Tab-separated table of N, CA and C in Angstrom:
chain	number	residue	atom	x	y	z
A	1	UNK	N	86.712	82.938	103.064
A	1	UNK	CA	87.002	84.288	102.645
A	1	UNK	C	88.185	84.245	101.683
A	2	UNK	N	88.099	84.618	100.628
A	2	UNK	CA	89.303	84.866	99.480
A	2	UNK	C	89.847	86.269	99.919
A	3	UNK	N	91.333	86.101	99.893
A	3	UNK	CA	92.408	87.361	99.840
A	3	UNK	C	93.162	87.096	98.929
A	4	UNK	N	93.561	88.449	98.314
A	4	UNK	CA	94.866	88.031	97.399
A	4	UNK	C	96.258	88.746	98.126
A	5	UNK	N	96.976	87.625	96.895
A	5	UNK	CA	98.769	87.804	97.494
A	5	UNK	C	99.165	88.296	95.956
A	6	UNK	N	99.854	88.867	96.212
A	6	UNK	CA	100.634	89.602	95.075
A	6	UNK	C	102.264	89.340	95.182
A	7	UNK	N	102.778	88.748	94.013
A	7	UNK	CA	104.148	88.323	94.032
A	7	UNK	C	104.646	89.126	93.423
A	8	UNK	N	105.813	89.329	93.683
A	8	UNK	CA	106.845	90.196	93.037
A	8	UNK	C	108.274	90.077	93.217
A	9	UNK	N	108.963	89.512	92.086
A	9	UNK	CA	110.253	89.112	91.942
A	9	UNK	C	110.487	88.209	93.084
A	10	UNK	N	109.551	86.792	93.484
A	10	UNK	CA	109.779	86.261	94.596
A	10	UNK	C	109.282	86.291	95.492
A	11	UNK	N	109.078	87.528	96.280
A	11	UNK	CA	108.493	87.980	97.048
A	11	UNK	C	106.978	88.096	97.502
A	12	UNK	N	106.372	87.710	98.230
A	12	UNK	CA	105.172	87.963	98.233
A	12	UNK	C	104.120	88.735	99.603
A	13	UNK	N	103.420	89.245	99.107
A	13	UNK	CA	103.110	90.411	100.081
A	13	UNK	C	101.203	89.968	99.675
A	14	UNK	N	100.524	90.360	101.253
A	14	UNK	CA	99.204	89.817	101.165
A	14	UNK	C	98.630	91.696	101.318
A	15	UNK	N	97.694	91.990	100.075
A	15	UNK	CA	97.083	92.776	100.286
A	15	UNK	C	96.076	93.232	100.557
A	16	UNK	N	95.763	94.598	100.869
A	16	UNK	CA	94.725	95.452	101.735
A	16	UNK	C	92.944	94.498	101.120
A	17	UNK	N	92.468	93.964	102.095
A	17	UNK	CA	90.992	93.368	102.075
A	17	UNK	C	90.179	94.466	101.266
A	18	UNK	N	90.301	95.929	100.906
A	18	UNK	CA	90.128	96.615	100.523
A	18	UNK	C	90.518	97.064	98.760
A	19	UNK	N	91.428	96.344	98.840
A	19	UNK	CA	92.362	96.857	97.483
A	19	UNK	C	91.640	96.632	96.157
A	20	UNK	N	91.357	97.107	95.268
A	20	UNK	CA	90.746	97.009	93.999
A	20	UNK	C	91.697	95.978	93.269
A	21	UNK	N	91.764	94.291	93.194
A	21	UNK	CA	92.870	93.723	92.701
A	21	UNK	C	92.516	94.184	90.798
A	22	UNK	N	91.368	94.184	90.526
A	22	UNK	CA	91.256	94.832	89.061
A	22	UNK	C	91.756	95.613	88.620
A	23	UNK	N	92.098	97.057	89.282
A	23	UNK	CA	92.330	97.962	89.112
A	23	UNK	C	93.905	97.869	89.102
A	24	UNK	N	94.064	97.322	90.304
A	24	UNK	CA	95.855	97.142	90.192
A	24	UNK	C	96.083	95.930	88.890
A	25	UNK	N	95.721	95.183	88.713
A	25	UNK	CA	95.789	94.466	87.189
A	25	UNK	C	96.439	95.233	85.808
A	26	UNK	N	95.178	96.438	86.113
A	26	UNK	CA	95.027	97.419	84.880
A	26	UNK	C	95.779	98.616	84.717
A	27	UNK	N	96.366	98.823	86.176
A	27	UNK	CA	97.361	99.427	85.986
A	27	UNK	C	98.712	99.259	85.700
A	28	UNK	N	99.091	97.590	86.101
A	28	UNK	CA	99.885	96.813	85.933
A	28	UNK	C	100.492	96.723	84.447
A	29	UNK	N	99.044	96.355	84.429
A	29	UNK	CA	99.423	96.533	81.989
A	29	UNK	C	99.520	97.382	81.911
A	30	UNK	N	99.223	98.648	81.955
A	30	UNK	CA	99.020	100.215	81.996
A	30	UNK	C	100.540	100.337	81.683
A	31	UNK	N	101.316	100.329	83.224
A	31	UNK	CA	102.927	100.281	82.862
A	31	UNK	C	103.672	99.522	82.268
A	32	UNK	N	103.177	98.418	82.082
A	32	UNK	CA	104.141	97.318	81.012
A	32	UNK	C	104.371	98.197	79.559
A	33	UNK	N	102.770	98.326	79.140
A	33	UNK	CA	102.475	99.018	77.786
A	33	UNK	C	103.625	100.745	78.028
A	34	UNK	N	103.263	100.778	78.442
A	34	UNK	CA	103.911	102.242	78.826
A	34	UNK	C	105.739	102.633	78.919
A	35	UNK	N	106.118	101.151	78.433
A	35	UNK	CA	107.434	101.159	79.341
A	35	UNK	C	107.683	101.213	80.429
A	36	UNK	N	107.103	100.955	81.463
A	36	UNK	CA	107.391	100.796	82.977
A	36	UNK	C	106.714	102.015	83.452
A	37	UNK	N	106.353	101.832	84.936
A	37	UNK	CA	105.577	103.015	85.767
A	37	UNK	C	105.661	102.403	87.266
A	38	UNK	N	105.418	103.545	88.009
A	38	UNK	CA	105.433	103.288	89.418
A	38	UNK	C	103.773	103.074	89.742
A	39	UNK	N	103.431	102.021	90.132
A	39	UNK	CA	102.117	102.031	90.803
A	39	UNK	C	101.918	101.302	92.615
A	40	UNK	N	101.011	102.078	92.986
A	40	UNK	CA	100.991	101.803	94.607
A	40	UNK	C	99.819	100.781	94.547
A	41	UNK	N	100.027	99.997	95.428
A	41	UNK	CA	98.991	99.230	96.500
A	41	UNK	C	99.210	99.298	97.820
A	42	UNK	N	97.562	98.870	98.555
A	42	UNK	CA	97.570	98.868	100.001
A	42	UNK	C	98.219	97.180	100.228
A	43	UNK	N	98.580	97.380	100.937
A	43	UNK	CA	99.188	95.885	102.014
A	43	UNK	C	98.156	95.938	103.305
A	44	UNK	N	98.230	94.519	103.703
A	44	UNK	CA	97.317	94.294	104.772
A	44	UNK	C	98.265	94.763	106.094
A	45	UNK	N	97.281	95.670	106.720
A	45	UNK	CA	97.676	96.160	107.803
A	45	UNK	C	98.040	97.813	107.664
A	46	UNK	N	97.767	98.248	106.509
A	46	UNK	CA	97.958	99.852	106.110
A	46	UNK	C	98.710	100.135	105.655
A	47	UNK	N	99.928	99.436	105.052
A	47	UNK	CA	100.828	100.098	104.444
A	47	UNK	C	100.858	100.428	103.210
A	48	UNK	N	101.206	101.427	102.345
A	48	UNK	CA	101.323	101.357	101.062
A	48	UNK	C	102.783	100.786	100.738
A	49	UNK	N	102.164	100.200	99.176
A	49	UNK	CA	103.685	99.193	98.795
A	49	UNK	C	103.890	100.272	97.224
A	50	UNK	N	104.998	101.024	96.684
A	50	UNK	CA	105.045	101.608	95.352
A	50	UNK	C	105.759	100.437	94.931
A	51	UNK	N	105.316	100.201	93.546
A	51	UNK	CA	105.873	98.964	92.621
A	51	UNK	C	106.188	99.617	91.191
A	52	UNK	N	107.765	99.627	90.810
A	52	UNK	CA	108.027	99.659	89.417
A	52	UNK	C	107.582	98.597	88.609
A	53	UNK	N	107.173	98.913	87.870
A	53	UNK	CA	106.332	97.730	87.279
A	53	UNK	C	106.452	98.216	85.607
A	54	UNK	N	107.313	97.004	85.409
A	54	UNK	CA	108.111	97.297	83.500
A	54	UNK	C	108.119	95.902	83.007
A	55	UNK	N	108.517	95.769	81.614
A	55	UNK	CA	108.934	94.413	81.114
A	55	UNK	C	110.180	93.846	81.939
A	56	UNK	N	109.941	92.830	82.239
A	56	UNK	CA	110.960	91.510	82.695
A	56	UNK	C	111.234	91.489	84.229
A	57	UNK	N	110.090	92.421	84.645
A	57	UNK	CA	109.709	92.269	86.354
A	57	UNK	C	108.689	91.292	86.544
A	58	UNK	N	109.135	89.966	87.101
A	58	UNK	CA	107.982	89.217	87.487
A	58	UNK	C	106.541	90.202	88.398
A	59	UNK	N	105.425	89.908	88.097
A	59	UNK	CA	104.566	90.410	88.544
A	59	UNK	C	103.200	89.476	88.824
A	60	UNK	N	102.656	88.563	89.910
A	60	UNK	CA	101.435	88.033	89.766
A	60	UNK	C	100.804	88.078	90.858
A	61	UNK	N	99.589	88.215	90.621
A	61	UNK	CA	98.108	87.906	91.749
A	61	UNK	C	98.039	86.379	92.194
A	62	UNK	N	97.537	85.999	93.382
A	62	UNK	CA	96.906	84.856	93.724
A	62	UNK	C	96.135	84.847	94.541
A	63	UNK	N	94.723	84.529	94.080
A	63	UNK	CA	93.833	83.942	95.419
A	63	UNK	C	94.242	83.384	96.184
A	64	UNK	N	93.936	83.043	97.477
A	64	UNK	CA	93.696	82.180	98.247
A	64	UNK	C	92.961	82.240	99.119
A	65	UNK	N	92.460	81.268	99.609
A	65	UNK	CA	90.824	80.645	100.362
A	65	UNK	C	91.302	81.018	102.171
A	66	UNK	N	91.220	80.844	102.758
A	66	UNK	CA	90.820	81.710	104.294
A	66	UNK	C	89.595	80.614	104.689
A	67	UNK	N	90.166	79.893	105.989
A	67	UNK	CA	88.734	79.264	106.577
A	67	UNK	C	88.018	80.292	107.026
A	68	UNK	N	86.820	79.711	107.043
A	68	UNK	CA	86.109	80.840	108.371
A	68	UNK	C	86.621	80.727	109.408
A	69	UNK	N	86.069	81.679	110.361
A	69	UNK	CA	87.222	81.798	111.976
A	69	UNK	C	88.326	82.588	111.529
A	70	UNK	N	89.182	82.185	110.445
A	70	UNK	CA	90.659	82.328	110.561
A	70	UNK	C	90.858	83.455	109.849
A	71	UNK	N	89.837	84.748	109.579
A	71	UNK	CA	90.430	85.635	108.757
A	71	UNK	C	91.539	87.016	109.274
A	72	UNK	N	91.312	86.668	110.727
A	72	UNK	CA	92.373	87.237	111.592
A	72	UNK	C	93.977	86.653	111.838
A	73	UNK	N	94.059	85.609	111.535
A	73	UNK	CA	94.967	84.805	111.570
A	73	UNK	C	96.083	85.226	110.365
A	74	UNK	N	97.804	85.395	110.558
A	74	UNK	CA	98.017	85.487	109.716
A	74	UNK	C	98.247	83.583	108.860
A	75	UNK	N	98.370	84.304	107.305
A	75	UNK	CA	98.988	83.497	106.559
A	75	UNK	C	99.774	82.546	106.554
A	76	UNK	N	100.936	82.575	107.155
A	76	UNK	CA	101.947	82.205	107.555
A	76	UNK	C	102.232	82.180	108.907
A	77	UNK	N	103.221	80.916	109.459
A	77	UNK	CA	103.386	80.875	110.562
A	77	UNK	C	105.077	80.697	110.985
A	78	UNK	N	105.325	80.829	112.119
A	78	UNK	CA	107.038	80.659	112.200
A	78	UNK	C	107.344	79.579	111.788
A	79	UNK	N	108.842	79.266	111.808
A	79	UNK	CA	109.129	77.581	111.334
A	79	UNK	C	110.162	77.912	112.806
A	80	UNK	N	109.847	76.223	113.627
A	80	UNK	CA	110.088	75.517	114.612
A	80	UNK	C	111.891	75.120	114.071
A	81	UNK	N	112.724	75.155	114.498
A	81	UNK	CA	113.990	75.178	114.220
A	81	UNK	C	114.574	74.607	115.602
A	82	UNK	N	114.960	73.175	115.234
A	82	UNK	CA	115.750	72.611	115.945
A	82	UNK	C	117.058	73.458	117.100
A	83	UNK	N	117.069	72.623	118.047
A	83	UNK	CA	118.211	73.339	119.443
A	83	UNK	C	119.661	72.981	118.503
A	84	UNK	N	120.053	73.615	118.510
A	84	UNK	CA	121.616	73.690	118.162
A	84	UNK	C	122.709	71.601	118.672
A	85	UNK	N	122.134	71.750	119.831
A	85	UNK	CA	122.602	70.386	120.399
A	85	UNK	C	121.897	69.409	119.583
A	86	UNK	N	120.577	69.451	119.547
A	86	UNK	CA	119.860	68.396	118.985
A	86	UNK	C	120.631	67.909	117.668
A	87	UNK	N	121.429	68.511	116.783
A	87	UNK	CA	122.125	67.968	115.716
A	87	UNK	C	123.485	66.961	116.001
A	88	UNK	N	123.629	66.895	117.218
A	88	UNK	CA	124.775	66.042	117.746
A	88	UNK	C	124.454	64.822	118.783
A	89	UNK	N	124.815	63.616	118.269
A	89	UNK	CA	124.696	62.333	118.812
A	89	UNK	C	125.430	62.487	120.326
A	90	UNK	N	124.531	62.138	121.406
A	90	UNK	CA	125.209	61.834	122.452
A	90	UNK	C	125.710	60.614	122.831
């Protein structure tokens, strides 16, 4: 299953399985051309995200692939972080 992630200034946010990524594309240029504009997308899980979206705001899409089984699964997982002691020789 392909989902896209949408980056922004760093940041990256996985959106709504639903979301028209074309449309947000085209609106994307829409505001560049325009001198900047506010445009919304869905985020996965229902939220809406509003994005200023102007020249010299990083802005990009990315696929990515989803095994089967795993489309419930998130993306990302915690990171395992060593015990505080473990950094000291006994």
């Amino acid at each position: 299953m392909r989902r896209t992630m949408m980056q922004l200034s760093g940041r990256e946010h996985l959106l709504a399985d639903g979301q028209d990524v074309d449309q947000s594309n085209e609106r994307a240029l829409a505001a560049v051309r325009g001198h900047g504009a506010l445009i919304t997308v869905m985020l996965e899980g229902g939220d809406e995200l509003d994005l200023l979206v102007s020249t010299g705001i990083p802005l990009a899409f990315r696929n990515v692939e989803i095994p089967d089984g795993r489309e419930a699964a998130p993306l990302t997982s915690a990171i395992e972080l060593a015990r505080y002691d473990d950094w000291f020789i006994q």
